[in-house]
mmCIF file of C-alpha atoms and ligand atoms in Angstrom:
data_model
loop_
_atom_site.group_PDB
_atom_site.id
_atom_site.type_symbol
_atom_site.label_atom_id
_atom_site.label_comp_id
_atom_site.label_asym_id
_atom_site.label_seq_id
_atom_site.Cartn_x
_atom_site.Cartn_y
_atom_site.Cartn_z
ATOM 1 C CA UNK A 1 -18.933 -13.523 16.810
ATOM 2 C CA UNK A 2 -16.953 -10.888 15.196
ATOM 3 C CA UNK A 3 -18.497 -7.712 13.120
ATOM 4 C CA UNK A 4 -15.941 -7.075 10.466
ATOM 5 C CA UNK A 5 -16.648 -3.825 8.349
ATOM 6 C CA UNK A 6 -14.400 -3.325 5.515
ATOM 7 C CA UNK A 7 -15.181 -0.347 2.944
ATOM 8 C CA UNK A 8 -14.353 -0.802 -0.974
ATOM 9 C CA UNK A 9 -11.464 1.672 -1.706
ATOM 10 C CA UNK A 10 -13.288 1.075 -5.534
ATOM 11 C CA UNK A 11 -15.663 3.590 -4.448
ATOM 12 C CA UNK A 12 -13.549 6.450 -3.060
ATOM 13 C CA UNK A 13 -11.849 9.288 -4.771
ATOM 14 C CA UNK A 14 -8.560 8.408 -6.317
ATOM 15 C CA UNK A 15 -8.042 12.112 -7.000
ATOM 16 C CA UNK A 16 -7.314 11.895 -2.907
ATOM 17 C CA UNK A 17 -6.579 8.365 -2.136
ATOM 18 C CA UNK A 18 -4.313 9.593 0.577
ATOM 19 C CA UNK A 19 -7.450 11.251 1.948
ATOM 20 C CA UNK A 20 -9.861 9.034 1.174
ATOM 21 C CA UNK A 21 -7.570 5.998 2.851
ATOM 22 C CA UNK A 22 -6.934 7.967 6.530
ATOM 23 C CA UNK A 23 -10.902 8.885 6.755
ATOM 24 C CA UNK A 24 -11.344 4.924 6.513
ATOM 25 C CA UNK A 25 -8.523 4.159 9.088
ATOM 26 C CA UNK A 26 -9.968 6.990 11.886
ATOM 27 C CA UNK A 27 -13.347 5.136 11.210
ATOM 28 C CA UNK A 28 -14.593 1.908 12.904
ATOM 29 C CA UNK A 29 -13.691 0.104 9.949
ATOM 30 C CA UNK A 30 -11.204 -2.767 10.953
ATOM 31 C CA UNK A 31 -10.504 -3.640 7.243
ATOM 32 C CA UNK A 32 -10.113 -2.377 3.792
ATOM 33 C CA UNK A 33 -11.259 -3.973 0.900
ATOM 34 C CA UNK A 34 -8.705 -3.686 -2.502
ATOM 35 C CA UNK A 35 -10.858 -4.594 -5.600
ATOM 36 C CA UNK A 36 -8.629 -5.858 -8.133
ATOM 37 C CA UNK A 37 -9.776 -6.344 -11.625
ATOM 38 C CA UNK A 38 -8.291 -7.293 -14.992
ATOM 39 C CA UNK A 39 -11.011 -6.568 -17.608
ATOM 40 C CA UNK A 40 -10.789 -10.402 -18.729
ATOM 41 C CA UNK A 41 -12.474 -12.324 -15.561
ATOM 42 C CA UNK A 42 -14.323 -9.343 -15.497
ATOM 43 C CA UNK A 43 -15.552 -7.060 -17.315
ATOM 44 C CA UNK A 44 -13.482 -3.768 -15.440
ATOM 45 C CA UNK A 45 -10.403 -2.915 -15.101
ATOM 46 C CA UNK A 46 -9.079 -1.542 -11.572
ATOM 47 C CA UNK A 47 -5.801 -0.662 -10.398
ATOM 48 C CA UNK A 48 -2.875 -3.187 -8.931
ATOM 49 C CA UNK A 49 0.114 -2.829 -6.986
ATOM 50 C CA UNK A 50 1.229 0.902 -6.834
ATOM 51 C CA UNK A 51 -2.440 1.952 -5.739
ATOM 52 C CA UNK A 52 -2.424 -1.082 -3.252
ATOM 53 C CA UNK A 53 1.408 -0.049 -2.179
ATOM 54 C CA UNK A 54 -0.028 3.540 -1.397
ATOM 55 C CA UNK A 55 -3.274 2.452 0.207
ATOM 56 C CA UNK A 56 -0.628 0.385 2.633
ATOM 57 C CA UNK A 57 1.243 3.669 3.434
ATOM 58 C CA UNK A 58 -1.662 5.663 4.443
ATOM 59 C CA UNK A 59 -3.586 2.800 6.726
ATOM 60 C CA UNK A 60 -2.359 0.351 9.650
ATOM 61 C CA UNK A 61 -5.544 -1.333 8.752
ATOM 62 C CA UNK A 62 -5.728 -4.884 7.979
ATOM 63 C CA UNK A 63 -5.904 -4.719 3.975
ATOM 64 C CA UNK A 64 -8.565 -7.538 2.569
ATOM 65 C CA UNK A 65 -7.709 -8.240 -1.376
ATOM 66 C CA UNK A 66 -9.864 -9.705 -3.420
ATOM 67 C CA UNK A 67 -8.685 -10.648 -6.520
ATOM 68 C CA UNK A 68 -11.151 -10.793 -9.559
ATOM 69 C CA UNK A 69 -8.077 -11.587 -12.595
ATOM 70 C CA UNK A 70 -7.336 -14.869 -14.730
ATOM 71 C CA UNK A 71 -4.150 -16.579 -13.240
ATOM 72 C CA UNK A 72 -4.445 -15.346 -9.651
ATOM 73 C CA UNK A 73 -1.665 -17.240 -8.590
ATOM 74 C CA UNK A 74 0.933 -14.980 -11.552
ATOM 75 C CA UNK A 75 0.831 -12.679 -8.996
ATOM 76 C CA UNK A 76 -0.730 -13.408 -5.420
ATOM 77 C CA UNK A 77 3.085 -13.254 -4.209
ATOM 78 C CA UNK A 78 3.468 -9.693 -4.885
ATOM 79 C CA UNK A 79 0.029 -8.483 -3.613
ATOM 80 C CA UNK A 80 1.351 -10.281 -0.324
ATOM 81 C CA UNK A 81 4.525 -8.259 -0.732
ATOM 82 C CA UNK A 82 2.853 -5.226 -1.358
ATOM 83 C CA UNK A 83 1.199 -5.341 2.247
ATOM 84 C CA UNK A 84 -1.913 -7.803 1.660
ATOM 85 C CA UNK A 85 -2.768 -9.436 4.927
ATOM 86 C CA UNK A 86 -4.991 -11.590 2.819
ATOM 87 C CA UNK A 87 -5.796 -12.435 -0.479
ATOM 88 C CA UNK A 88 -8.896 -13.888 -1.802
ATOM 89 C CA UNK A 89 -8.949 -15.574 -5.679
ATOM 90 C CA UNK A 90 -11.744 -16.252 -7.358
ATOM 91 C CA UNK A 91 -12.884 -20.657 -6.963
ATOM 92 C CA UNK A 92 -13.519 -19.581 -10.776
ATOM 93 C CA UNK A 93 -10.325 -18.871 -12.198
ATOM 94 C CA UNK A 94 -8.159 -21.580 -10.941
ATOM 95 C CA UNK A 95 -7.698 -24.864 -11.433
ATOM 96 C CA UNK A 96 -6.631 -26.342 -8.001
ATOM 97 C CA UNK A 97 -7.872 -24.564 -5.681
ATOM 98 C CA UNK A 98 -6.676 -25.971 -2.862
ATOM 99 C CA UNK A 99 -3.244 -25.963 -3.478
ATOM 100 C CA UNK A 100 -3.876 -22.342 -4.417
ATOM 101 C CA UNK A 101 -4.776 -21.608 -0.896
ATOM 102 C CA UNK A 102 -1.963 -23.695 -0.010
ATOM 103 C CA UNK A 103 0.406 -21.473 -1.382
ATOM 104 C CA UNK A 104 -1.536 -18.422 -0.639
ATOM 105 C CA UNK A 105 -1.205 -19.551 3.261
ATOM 106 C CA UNK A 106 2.789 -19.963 2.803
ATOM 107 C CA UNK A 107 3.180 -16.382 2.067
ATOM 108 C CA UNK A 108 2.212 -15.914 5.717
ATOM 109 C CA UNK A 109 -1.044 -14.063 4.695
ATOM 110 C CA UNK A 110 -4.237 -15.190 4.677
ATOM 111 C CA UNK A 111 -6.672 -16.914 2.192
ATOM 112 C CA UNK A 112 -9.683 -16.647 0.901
ATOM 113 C CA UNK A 113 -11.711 -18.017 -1.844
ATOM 114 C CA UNK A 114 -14.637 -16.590 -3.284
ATOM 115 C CA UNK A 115 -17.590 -17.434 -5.310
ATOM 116 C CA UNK A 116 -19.839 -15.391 -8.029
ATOM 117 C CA UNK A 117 -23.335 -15.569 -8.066
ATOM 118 C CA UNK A 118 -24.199 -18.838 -10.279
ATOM 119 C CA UNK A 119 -21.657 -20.732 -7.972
ATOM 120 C CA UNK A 120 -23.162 -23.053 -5.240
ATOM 121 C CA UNK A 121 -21.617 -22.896 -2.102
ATOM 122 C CA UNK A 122 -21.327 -26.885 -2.224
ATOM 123 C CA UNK A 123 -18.178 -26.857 -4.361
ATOM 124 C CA UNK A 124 -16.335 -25.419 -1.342
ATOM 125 C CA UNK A 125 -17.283 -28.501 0.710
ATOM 126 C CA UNK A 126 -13.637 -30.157 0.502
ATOM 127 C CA UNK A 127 -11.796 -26.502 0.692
ATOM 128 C CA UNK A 128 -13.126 -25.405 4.129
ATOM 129 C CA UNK A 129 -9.772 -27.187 6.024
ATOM 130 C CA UNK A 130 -7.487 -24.452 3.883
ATOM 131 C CA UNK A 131 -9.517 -21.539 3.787
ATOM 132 C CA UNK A 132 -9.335 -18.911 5.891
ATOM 133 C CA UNK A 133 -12.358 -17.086 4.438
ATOM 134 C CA UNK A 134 -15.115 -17.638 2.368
ATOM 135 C CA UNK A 135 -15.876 -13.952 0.152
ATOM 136 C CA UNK A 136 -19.734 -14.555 -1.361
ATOM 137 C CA UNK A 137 -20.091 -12.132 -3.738
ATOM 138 C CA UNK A 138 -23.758 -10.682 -3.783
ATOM 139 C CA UNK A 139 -23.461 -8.887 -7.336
ATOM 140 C CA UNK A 140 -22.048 -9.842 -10.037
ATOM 141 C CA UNK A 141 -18.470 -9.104 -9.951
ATOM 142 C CA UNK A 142 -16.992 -6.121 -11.892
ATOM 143 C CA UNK A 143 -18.735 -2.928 -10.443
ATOM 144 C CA UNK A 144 -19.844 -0.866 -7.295
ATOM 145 C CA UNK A 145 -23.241 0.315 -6.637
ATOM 146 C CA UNK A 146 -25.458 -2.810 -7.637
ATOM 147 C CA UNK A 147 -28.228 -3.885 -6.239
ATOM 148 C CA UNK A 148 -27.859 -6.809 -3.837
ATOM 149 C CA UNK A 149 -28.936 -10.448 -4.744
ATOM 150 C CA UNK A 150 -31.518 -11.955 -2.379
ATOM 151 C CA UNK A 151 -30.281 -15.175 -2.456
ATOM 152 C CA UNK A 152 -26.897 -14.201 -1.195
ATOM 153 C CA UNK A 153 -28.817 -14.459 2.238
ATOM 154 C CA UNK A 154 -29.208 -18.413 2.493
ATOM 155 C CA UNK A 155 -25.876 -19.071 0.756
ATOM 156 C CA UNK A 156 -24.539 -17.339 4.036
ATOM 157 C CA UNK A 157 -26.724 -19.309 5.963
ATOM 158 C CA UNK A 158 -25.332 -22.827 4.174
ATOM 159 C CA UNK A 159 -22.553 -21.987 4.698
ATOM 160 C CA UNK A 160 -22.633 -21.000 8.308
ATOM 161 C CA UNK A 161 -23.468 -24.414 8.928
ATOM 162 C CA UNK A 162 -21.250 -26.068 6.418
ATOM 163 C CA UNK A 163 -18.144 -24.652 8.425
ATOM 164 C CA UNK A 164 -20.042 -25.968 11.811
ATOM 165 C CA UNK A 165 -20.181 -29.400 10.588
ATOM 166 C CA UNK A 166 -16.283 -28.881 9.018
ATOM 167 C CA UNK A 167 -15.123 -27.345 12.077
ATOM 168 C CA UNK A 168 -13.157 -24.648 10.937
ATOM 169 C CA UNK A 169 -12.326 -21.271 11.314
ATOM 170 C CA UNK A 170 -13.236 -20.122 8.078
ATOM 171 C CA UNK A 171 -15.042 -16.890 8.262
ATOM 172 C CA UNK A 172 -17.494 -15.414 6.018
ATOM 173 C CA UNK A 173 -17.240 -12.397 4.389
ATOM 174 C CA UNK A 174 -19.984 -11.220 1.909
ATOM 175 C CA UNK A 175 -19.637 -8.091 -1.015
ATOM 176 C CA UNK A 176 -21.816 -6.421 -3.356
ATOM 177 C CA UNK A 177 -24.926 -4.058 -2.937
ATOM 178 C CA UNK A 178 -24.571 -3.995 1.323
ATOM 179 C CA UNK A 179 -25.622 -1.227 3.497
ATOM 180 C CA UNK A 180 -27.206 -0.153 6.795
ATOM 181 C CA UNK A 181 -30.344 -1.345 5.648
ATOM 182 C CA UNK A 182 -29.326 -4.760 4.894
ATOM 183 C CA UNK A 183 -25.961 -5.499 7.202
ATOM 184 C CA UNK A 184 -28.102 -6.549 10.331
ATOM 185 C CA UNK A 185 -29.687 -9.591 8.514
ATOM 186 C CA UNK A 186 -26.450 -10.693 6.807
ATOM 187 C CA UNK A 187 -24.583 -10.290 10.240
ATOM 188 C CA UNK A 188 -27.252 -12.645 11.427
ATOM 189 C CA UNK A 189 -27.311 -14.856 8.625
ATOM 190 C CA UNK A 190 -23.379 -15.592 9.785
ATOM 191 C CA UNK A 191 -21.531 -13.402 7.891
ATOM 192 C CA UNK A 192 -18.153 -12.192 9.442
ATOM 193 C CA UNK A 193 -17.365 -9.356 7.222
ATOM 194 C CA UNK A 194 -18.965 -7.017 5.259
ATOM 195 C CA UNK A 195 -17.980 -5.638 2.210
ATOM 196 C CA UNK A 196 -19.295 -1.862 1.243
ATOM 197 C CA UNK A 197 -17.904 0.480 -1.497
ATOM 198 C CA UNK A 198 -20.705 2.977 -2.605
ATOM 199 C CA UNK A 199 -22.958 2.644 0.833
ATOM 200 C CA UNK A 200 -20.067 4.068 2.327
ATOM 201 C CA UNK A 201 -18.317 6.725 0.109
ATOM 202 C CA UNK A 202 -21.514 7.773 -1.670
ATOM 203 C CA UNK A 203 -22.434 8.661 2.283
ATOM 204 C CA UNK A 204 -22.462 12.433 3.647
ATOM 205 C CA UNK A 205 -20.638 11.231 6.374
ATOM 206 C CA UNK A 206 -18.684 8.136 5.659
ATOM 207 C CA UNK A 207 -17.657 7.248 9.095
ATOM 208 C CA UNK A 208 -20.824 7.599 10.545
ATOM 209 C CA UNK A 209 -22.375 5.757 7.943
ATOM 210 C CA UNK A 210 -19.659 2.348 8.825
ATOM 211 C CA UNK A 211 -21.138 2.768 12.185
ATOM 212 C CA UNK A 212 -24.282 2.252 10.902
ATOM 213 C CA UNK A 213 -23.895 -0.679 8.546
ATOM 214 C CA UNK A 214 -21.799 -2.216 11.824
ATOM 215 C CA UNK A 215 -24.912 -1.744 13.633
ATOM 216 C CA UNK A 216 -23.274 0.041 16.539
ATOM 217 C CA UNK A 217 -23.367 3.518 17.961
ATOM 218 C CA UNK A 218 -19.967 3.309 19.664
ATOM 219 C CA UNK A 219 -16.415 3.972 17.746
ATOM 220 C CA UNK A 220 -13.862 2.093 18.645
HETATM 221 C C1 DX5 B 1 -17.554 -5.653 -7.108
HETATM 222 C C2 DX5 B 1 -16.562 -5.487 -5.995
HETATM 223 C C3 DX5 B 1 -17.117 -4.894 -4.772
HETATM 224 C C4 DX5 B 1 -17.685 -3.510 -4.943
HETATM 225 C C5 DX5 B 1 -18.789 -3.348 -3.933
HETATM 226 O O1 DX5 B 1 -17.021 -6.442 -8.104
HETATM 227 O O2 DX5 B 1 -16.014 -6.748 -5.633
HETATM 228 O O3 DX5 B 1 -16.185 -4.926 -3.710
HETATM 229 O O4 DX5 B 1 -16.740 -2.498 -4.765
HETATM 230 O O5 DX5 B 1 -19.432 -2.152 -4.168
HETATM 231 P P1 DX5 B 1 -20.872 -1.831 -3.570
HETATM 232 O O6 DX5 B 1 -20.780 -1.922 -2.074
HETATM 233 O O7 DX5 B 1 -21.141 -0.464 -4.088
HETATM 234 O O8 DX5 B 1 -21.821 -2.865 -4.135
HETATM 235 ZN ZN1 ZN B 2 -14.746 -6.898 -3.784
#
């Protein structure tokens, strides 16, 4: 099983991006996460494709983008163009959602769906076959630096074994409110990947502090 760590650029300086981006690709990290917001789905508004585009530049790192906007599909294209190796759009703010994947997957990227809070991970029953990843969002969406919701832990766990029974590959990635005190029981729980934004770049030492949420003493 694979430990995925993959640091919310949402959290860094954006006075030095450039900076902030190169610390997170010497570090153990293997992703980065791109929060994109609209201020409709949620209430926040983030940045789109120039920051992305320069986030792309600095990092050969695979670059995880999760989409929290109305009308995903208006513009999943061009965060594939802009150097997305996957995007994720909210099960909330489309209508089909598997033909969303669908298309997603015909970019060449990879998708992923994700779920808020007050959404079951039953609805995602029939999806499994076209997703590539499942994002479970353990705060609300919108901001860094919440505290993490409990329950977030046996969602994982139902869905660990709803993708057993499927027999996919669909991995699991969790975000909202992780750190190094709570990334051992969500690795366990079957979570692939692990979001963190303020654990990491509210840290004294952000790259030690990825080693830590990964649970390992060894860089890679
Ligand atoms: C919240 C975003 C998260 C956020 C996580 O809507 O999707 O990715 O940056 O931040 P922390 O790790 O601080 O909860
Ligand atoms: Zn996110």
């Amino acid at each position: 099983m694979v430990r995925i760590i993959s640091p919310s650029m949402l959290s860094a300086d954006f006075g030095h991006l450039d900076r902030e981006t190169r610390m997170i690709d010497e570090s153990a990290a293997q992703w980065v996460h791109i929060d994109v917001m609209d201020g409709v789905f949620v209430p926040n508004i983030s940045f789109g494709f120039p920051v992305l585009k320069a986030i792309r530049k600095a990092t050969e790192k695979f670059l995880d983008v999760h989409l929290m906007i109305i009308e995903p599909m208006k513009y999943a294209k061009r965060f594939a163009e802009a150097g997305a190796q996957l995007v994720t759009i909210h099960y909330e703010a489309v209508q089909d959602v598997r033909r969303a994947l669908e298309e997603i997957r015909s970019y060449g990227v990879m998708a992923g769906v994700s779920i808020k809070p007050a959404t079951p991970v039953s609805v995602l029953k029939e999806l499994l076959d076209v997703a590539d990843l499942v994002l479970i969002m353990s705060v609300e969406p919108g901001f860094g630096g919440q505290s993490f919701i409990e329950g977030s832990v046996e969602k994982a766990r139902e869905l660990r074994k709803m993708i057993e029974t499927a027999g996919t590959n669909t991995l699991i990635e969790m975000d909202g409110g992780i750190s190094a005190a709570n990334s051992e029981m969500l690795f366990e729980a079957g979570c692939d990947a692990l979001v963190a934004g303020s654990a990491v770049f509210g840290a004294p030492d952000p790259k030690a502090e990825i080693l830590k949420i990964l649970k390992t003493d060894t860089s890679i």
